[in-house]
mmCIF file of C-alpha atoms and ligand atoms in Angstrom:
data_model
loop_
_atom_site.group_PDB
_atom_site.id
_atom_site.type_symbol
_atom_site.label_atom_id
_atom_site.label_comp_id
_atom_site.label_asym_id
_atom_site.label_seq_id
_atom_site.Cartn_x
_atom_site.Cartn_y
_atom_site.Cartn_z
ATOM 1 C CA UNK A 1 0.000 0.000 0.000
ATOM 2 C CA UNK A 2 1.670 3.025 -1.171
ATOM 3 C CA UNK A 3 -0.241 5.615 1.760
ATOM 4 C CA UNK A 4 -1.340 3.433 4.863
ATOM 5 C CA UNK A 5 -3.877 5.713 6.239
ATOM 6 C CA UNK A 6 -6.146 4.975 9.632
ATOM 7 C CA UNK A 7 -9.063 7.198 11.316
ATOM 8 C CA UNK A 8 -9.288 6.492 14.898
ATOM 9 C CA UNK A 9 -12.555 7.185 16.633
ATOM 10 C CA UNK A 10 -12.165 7.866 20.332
ATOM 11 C CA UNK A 11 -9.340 9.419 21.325
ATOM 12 C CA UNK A 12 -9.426 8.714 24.659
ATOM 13 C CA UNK A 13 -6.715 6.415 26.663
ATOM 14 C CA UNK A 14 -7.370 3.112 24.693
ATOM 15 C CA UNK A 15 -7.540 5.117 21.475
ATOM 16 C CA UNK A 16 -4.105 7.372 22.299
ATOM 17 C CA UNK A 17 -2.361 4.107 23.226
ATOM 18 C CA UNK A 18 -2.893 2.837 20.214
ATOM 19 C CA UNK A 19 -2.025 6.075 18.300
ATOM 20 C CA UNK A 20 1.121 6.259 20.042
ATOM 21 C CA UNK A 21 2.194 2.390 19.491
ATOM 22 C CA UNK A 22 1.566 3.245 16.103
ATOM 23 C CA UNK A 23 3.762 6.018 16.096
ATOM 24 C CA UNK A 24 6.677 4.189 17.914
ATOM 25 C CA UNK A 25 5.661 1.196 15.348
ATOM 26 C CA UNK A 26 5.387 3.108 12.167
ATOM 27 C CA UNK A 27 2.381 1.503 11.529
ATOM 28 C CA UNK A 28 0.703 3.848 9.021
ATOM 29 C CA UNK A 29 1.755 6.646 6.868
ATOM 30 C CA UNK A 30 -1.368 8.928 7.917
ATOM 31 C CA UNK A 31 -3.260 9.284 11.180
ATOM 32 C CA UNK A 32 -6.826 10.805 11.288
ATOM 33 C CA UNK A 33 -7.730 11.858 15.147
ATOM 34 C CA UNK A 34 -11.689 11.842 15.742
ATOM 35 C CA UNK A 35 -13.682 12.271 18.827
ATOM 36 C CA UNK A 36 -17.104 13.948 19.775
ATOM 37 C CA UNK A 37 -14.744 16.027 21.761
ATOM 38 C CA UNK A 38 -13.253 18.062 18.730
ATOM 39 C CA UNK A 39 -10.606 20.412 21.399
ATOM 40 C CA UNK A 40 -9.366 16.731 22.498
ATOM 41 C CA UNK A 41 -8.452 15.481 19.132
ATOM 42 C CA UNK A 42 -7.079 18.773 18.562
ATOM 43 C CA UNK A 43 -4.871 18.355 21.065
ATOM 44 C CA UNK A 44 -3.651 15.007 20.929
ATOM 45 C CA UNK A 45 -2.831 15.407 16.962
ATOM 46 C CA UNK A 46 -0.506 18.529 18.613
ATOM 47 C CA UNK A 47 1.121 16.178 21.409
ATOM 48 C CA UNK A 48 1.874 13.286 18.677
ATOM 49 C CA UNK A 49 3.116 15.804 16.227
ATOM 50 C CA UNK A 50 5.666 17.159 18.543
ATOM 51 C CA UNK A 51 6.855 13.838 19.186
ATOM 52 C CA UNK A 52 7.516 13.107 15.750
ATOM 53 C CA UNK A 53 11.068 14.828 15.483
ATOM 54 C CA UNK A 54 12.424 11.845 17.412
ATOM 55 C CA UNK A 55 10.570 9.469 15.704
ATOM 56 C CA UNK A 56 11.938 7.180 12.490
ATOM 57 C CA UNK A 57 8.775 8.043 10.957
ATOM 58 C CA UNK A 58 7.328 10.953 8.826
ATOM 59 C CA UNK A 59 3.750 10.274 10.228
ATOM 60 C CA UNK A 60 1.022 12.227 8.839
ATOM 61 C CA UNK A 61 -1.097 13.031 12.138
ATOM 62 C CA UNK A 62 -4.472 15.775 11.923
ATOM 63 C CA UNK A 63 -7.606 15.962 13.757
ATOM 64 C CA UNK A 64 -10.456 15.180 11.135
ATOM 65 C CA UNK A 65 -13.637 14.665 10.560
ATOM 66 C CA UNK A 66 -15.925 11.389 9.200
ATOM 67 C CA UNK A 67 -15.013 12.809 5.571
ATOM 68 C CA UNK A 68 -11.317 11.987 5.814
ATOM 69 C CA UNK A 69 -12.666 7.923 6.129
ATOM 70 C CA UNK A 70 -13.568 8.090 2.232
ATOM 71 C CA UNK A 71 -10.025 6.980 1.396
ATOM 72 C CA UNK A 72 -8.774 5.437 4.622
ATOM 73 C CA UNK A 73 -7.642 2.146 4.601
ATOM 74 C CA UNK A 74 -8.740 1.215 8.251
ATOM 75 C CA UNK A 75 -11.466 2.921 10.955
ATOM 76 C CA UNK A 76 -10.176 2.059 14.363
ATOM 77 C CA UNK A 77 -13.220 2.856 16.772
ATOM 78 C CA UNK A 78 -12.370 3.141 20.269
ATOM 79 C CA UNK A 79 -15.088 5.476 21.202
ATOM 80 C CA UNK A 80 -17.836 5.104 24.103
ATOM 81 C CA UNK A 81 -19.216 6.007 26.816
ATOM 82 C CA UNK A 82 -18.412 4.836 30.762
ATOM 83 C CA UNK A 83 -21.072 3.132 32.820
ATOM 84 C CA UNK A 84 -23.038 5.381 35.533
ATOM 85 C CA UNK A 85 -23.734 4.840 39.051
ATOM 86 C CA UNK A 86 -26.839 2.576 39.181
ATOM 87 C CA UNK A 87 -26.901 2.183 35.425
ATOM 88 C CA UNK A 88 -27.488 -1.791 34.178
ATOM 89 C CA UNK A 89 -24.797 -3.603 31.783
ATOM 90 C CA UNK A 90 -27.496 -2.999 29.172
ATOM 91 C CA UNK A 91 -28.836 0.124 29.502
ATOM 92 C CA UNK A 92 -24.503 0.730 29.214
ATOM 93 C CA UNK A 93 -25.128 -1.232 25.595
ATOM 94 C CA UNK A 94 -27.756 0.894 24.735
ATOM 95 C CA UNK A 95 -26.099 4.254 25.308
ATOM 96 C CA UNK A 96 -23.118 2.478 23.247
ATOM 97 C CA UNK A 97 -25.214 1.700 20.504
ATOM 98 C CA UNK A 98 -26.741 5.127 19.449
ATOM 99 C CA UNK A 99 -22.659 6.116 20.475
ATOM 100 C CA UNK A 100 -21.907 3.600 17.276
ATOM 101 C CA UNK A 101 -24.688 5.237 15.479
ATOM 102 C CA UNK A 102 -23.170 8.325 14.912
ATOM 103 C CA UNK A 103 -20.176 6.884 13.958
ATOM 104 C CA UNK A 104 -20.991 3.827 11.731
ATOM 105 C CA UNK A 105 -23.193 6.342 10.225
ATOM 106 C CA UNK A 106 -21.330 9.165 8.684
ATOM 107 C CA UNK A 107 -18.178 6.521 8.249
ATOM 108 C CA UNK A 108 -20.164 4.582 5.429
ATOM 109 C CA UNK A 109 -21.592 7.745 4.037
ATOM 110 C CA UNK A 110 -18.412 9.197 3.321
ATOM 111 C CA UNK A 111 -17.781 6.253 0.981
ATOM 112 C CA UNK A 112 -15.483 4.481 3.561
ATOM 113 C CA UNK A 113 -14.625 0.981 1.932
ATOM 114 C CA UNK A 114 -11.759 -0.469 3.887
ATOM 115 C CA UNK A 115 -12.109 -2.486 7.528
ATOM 116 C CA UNK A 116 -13.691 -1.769 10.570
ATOM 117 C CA UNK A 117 -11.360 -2.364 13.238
ATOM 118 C CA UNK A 118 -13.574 -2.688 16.973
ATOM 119 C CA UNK A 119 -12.262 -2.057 20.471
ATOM 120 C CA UNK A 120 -14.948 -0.378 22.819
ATOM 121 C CA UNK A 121 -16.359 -2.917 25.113
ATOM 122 C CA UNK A 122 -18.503 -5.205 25.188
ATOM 123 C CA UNK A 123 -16.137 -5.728 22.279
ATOM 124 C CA UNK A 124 -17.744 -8.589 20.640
ATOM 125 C CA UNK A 125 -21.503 -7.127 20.942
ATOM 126 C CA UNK A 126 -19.994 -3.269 19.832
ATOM 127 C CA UNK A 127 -18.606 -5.496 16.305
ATOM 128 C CA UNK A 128 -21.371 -7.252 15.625
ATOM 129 C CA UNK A 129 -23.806 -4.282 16.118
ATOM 130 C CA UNK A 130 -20.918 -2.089 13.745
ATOM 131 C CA UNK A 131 -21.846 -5.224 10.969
ATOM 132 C CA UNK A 132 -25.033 -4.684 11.364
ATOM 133 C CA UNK A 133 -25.324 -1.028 10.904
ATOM 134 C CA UNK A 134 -22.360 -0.542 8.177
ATOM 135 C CA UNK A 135 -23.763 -3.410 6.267
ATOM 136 C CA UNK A 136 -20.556 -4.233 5.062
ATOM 137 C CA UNK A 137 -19.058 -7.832 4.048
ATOM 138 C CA UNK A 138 -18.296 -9.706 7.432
ATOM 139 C CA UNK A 139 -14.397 -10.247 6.929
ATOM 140 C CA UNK A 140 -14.340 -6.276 6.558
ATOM 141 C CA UNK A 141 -15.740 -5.935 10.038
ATOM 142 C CA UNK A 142 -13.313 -7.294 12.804
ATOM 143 C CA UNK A 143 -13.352 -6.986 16.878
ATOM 144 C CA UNK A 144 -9.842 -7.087 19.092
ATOM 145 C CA UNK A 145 -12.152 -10.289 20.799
ATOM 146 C CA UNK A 146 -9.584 -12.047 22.506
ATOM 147 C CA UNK A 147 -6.139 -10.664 21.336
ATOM 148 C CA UNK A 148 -4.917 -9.052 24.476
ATOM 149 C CA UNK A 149 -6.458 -11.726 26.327
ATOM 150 C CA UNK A 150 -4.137 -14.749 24.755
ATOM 151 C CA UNK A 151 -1.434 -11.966 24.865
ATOM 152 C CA UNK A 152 -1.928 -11.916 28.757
ATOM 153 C CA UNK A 153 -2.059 -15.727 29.106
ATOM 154 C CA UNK A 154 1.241 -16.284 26.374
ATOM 155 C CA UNK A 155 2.622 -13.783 28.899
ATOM 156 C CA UNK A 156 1.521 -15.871 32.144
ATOM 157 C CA UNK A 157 2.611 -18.994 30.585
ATOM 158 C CA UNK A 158 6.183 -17.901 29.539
ATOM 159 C CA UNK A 159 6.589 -16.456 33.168
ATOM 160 C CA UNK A 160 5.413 -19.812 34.356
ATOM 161 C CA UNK A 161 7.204 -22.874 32.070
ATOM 162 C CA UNK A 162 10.174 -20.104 31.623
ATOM 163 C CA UNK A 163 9.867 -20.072 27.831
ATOM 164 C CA UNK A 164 9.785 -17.221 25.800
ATOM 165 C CA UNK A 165 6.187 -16.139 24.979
ATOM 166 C CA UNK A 166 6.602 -16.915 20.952
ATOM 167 C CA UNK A 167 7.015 -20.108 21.427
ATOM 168 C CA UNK A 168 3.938 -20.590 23.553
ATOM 169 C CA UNK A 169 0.784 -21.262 21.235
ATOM 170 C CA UNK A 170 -2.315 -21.186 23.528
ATOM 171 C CA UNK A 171 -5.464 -19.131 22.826
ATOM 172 C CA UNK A 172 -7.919 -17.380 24.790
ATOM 173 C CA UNK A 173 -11.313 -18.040 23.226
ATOM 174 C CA UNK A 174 -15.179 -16.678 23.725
ATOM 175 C CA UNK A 175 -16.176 -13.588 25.009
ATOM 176 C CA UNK A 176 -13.771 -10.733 25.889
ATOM 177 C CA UNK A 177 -15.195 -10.418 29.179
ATOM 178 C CA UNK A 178 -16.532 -13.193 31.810
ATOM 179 C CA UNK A 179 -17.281 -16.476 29.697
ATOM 180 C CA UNK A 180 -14.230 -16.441 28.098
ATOM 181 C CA UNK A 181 -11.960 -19.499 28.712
ATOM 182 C CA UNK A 182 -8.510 -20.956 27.658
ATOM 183 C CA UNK A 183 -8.768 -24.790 25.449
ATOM 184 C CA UNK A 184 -5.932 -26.094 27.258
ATOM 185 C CA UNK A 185 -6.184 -28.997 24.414
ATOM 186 C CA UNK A 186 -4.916 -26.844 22.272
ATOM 187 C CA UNK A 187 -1.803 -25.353 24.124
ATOM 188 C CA UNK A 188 1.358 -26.221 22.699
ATOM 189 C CA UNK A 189 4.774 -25.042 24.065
ATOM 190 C CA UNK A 190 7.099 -25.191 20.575
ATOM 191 C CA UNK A 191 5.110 -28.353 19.457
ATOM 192 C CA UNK A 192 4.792 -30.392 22.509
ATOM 193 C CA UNK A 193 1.251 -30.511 24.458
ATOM 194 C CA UNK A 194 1.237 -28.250 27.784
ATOM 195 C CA UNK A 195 -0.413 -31.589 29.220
ATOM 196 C CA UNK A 196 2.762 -33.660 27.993
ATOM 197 C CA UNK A 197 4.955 -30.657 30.139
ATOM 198 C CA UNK A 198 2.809 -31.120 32.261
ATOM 199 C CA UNK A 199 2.878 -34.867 33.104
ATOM 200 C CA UNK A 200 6.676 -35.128 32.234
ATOM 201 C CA UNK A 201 7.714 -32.921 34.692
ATOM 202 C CA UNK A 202 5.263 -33.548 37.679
ATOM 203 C CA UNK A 203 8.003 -32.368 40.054
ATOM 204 C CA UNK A 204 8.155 -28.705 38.789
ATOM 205 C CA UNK A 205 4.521 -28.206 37.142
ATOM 206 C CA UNK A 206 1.205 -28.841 38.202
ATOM 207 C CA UNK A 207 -2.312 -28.872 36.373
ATOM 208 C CA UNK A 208 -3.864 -26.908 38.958
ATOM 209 C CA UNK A 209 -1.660 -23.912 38.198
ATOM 210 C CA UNK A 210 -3.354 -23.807 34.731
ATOM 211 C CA UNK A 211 -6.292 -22.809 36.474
ATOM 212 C CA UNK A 212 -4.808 -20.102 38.818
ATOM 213 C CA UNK A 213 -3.501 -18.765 35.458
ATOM 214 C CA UNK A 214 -6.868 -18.955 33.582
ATOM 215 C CA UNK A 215 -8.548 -16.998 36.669
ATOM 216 C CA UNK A 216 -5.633 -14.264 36.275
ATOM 217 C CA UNK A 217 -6.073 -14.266 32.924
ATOM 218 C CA UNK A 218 -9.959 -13.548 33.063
ATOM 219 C CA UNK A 219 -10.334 -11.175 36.031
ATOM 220 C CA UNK A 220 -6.670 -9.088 34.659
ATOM 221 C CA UNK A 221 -8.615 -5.775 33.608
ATOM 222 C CA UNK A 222 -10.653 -5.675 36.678
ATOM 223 C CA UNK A 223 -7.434 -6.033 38.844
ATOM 224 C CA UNK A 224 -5.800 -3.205 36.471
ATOM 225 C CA UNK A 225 -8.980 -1.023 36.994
ATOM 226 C CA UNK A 226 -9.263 -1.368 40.535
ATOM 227 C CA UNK A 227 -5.341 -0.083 40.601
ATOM 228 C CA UNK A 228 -5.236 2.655 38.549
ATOM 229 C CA UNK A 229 -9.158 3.318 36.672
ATOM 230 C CA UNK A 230 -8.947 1.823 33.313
ATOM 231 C CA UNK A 231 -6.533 -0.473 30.982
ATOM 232 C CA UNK A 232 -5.141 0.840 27.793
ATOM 233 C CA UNK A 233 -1.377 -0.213 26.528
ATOM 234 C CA UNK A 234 -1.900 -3.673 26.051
ATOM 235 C CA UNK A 235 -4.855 -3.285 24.148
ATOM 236 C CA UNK A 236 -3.434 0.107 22.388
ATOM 237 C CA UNK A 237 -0.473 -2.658 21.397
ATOM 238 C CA UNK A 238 -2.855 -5.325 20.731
ATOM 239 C CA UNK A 239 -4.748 -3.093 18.222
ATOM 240 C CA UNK A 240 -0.857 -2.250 16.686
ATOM 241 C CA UNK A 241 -0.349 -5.861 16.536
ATOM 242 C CA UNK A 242 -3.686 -6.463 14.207
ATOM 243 C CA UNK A 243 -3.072 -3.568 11.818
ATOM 244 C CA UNK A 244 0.297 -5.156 10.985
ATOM 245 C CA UNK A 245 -1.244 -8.160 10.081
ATOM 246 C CA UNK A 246 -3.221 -6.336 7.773
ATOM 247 C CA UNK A 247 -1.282 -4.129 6.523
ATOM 248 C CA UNK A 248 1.468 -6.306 5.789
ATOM 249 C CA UNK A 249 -0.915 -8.760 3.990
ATOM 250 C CA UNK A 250 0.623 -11.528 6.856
ATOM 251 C CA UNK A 251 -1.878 -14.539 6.682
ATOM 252 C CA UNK A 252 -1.137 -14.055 11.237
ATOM 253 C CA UNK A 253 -3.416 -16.591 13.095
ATOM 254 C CA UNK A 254 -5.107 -14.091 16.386
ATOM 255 C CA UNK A 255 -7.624 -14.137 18.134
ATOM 256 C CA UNK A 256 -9.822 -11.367 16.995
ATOM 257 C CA UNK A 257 -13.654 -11.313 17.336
ATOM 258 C CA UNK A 258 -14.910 -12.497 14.037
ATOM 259 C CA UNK A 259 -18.571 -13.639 12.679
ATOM 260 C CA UNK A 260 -19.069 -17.316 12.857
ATOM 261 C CA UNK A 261 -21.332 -19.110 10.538
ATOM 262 C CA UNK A 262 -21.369 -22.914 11.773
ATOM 263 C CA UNK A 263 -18.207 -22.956 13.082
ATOM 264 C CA UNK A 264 -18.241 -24.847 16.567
ATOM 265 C CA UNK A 265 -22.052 -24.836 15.605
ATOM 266 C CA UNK A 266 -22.028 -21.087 16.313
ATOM 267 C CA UNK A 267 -24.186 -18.893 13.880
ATOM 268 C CA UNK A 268 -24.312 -15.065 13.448
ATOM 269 C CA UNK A 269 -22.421 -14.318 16.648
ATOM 270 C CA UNK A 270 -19.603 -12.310 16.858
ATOM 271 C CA UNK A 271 -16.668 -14.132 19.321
ATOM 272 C CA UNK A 272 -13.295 -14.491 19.689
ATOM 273 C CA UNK A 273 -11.867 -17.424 17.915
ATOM 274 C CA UNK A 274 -7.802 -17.816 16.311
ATOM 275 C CA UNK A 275 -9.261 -16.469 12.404
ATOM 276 C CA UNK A 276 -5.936 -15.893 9.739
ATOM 277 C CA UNK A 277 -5.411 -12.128 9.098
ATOM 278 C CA UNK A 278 -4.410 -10.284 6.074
ATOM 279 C CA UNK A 279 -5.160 -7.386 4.036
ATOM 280 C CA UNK A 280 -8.594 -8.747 2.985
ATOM 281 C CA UNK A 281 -9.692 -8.654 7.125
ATOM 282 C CA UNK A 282 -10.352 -11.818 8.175
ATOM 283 C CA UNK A 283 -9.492 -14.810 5.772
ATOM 284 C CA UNK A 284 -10.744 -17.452 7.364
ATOM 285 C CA UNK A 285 -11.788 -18.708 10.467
ATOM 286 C CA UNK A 286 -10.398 -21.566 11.891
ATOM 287 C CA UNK A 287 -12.389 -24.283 13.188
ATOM 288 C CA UNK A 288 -10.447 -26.060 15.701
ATOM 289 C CA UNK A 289 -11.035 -29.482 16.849
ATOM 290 C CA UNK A 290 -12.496 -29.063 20.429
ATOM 291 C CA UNK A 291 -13.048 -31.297 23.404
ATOM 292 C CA UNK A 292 -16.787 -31.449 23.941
ATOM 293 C CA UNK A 293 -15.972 -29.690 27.008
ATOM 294 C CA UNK A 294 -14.470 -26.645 25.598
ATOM 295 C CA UNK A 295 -17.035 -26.654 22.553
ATOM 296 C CA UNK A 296 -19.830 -26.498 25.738
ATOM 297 C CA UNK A 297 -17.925 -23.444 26.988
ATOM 298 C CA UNK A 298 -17.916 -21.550 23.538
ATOM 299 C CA UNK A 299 -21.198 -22.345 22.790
ATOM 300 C CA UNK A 300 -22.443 -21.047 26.210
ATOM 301 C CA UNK A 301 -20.585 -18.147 25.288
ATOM 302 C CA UNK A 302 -21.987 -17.498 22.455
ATOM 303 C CA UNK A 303 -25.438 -17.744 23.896
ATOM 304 C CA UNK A 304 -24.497 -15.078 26.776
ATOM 305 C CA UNK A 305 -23.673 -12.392 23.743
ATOM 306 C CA UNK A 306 -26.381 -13.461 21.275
ATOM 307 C CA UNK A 307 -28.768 -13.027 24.169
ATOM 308 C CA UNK A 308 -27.531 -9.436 25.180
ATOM 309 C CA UNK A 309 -27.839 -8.607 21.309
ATOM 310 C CA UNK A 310 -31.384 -9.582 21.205
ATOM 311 C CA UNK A 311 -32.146 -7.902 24.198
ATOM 312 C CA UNK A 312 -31.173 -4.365 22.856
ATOM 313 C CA UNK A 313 -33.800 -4.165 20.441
ATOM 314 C CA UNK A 314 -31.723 -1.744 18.145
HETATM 315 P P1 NAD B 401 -12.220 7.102 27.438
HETATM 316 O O1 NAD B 401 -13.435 7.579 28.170
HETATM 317 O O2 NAD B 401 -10.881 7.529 27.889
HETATM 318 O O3 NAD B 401 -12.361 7.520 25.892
HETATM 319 C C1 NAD B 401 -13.538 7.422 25.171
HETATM 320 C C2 NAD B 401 -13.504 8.512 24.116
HETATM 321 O O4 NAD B 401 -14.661 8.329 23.271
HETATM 322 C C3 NAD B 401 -13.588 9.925 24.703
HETATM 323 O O5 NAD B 401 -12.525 10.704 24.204
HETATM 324 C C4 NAD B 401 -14.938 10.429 24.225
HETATM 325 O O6 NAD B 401 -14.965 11.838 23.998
HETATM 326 C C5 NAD B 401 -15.112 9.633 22.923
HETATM 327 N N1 NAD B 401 -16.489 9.580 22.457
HETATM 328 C C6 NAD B 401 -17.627 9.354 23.192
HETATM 329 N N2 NAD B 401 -18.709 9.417 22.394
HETATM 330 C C7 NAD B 401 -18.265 9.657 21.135
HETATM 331 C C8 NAD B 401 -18.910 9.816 19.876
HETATM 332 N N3 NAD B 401 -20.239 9.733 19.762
HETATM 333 N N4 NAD B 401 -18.148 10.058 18.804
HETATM 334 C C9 NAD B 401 -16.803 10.158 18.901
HETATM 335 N N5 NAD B 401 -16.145 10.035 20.074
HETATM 336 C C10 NAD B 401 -16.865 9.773 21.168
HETATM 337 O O7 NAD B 401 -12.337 5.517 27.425
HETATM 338 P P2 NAD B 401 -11.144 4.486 27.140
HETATM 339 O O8 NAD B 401 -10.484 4.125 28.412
HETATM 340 O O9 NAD B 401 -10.316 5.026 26.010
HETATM 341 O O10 NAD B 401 -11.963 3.195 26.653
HETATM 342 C C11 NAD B 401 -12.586 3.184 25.392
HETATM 343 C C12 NAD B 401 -13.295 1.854 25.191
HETATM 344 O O11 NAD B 401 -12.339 0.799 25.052
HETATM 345 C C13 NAD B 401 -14.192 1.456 26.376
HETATM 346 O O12 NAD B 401 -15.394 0.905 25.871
HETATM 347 C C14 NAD B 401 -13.381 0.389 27.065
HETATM 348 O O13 NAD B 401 -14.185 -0.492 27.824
HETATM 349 C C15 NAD B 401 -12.744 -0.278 25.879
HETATM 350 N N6 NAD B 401 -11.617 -1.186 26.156
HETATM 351 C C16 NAD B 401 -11.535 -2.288 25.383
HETATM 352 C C17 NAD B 401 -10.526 -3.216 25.600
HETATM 353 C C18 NAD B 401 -10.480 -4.457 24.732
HETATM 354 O O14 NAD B 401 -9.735 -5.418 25.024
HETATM 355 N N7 NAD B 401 -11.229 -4.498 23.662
HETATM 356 C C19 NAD B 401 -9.561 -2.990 26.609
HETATM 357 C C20 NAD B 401 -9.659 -1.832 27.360
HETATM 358 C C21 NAD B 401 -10.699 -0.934 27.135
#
């Protein structure tokens, strides 16, 4: 791509994360800064810009509006609103919704035609309901899901087996939120089963220590929230990590939240799943070969966000 350019909705702390990993990471050539709060995207655009003498890259980085998406090649939306005191999980989903609204919106009618990239929580819900209103082909319309999840267990695990996180291959699947869960049947470390680790080296590992991890995996962002308010560079670097994949056209197996259509006999729900990125979005999903167990867990996942979808009666 000869000008790799981005809009990024929300340019709040998960938003400026990302905009500065992607500064550090040269990963675009031009950086649109949007937010509802115009004097805020103003002056982030002026922070990033000042940084950019010490940077390797020539960045292009302005505060826009939605008419700057007509020729982008990705619309990263970070935008939305915090829960209130007293206010329900869905009445939250609801406020997020007409939030999406008058972004989706104007970002289709300015002839946008590249890939919506999703990060405002409930992630997986906030994607599907961005298909939905955008009406654009599935593979174009992508959620971070699970990707900073399995980054936080890869993490764990390396700390854990002392092995560098690369060659740890163990997902995070479901759900970025509470019904997510790890298919230990599929962990690998290089290509030997974590059970095989496990069992081979009884005197150093133990199986219940994969569940102590799981837990710390799952309840992370509410530990990071309760010590300083709200998370934002792992998922800033998460969002880095999936715009590489794109833009560098990588065929990269994460675990984004993608639109399933049979897969794990999961229709129409958007989850996070390992799916093969590349510059056409999502490539394919892969269907991997469960224990009934863990297929129980994703399907009861699925159920908890198809559920909360129906219930918003858009
Ligand atoms: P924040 O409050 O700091 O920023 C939100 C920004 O959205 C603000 O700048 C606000 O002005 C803007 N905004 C609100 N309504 C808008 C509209 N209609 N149009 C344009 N801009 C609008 O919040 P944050 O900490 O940056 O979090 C953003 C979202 O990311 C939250 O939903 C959060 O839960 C989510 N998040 C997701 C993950 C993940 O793994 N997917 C991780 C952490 C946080």
């Amino acid at each position: 791509m000869d000008n790799r350019k981005i809009v990024l909705v929300g340019t709040g702390m998960v938003g400026m994360s990302f905009a500065y990993a992607a500064l550090n990471q040269n990963a675009c050539d031009e950086l649109v800064l949007i937010d509802i709060n115009r004097e805020r995207a103003v002056g982030e655009a002026m922070d990033l810009n000042h940084g950019l003498a010490f940077s390797k890259t020539s960045m292009k980085i302005y505060a826009g509006d939605y008419e700057n998406c007509a020729d982008a090649d990705i619309v990263v939306i970070c935008a939305g609103v915090n829960q209130k005191e007293g206010e329900s999980r869905l009445e939250l989903l609801s406020r997020n919704a007409k939030v999406f609204e008058s972004i989706v919106t104007p970002v289709v009618k300015s002839g946008f035609s590249g890939i919506f990239l999703v990060a405002t929580n409930p992630v997986d819900i906030m994607t599907r309901i961005t298909f939905e209103m955008s009406g654009f082909p599935q593979h174009k319309v992508i959620g971070t899901g699970t990707t900073l999840d399995t980054a936080r267990l890869r993490y764990m695990l390396s700390d854990y087996f002392e092995i560098n996180p690369r060659n740890i291959h163990a997902y995070v699947m479901g759900e970025h939120g509470d019904t997510e869960f790890v298919p230990w049947s599929q962990a690998l470390i290089s290509t030997k089963p974590l059970f095989d680790v496990i069992n081979h080296n009884k005197d150093r590992f133990s199986l219940e220590k994969l569940d102590e991890i799981e837990y710390m995996v799952r309840t992370s962002a509410q530990q990071i929230i309760k010590a300083k308010s709200a998370t934002y560079y792992g998922i800033g670097m998460a969002i880095v990590r999936i715009i590489n994949a794109i833009f560098q056209n990588e065929n990269s197996v994460l675990t984004v939240s993608s639109r399933l259509n049979g897969e794990y006999g999961i229709n129409d729900v958007y989850i996070g799943s390992p799916c093969i990125l590349n510059a056409s979005g999502i490539k394919h999903v892969l269907n991997l070969t469960l224990q009934r167990d863990e297929t129980k867990k994703l399907r009861d996942s699925a159920s908890v966000l198809d559920n909360s979808y129906k219930e918003l009666k858009l």
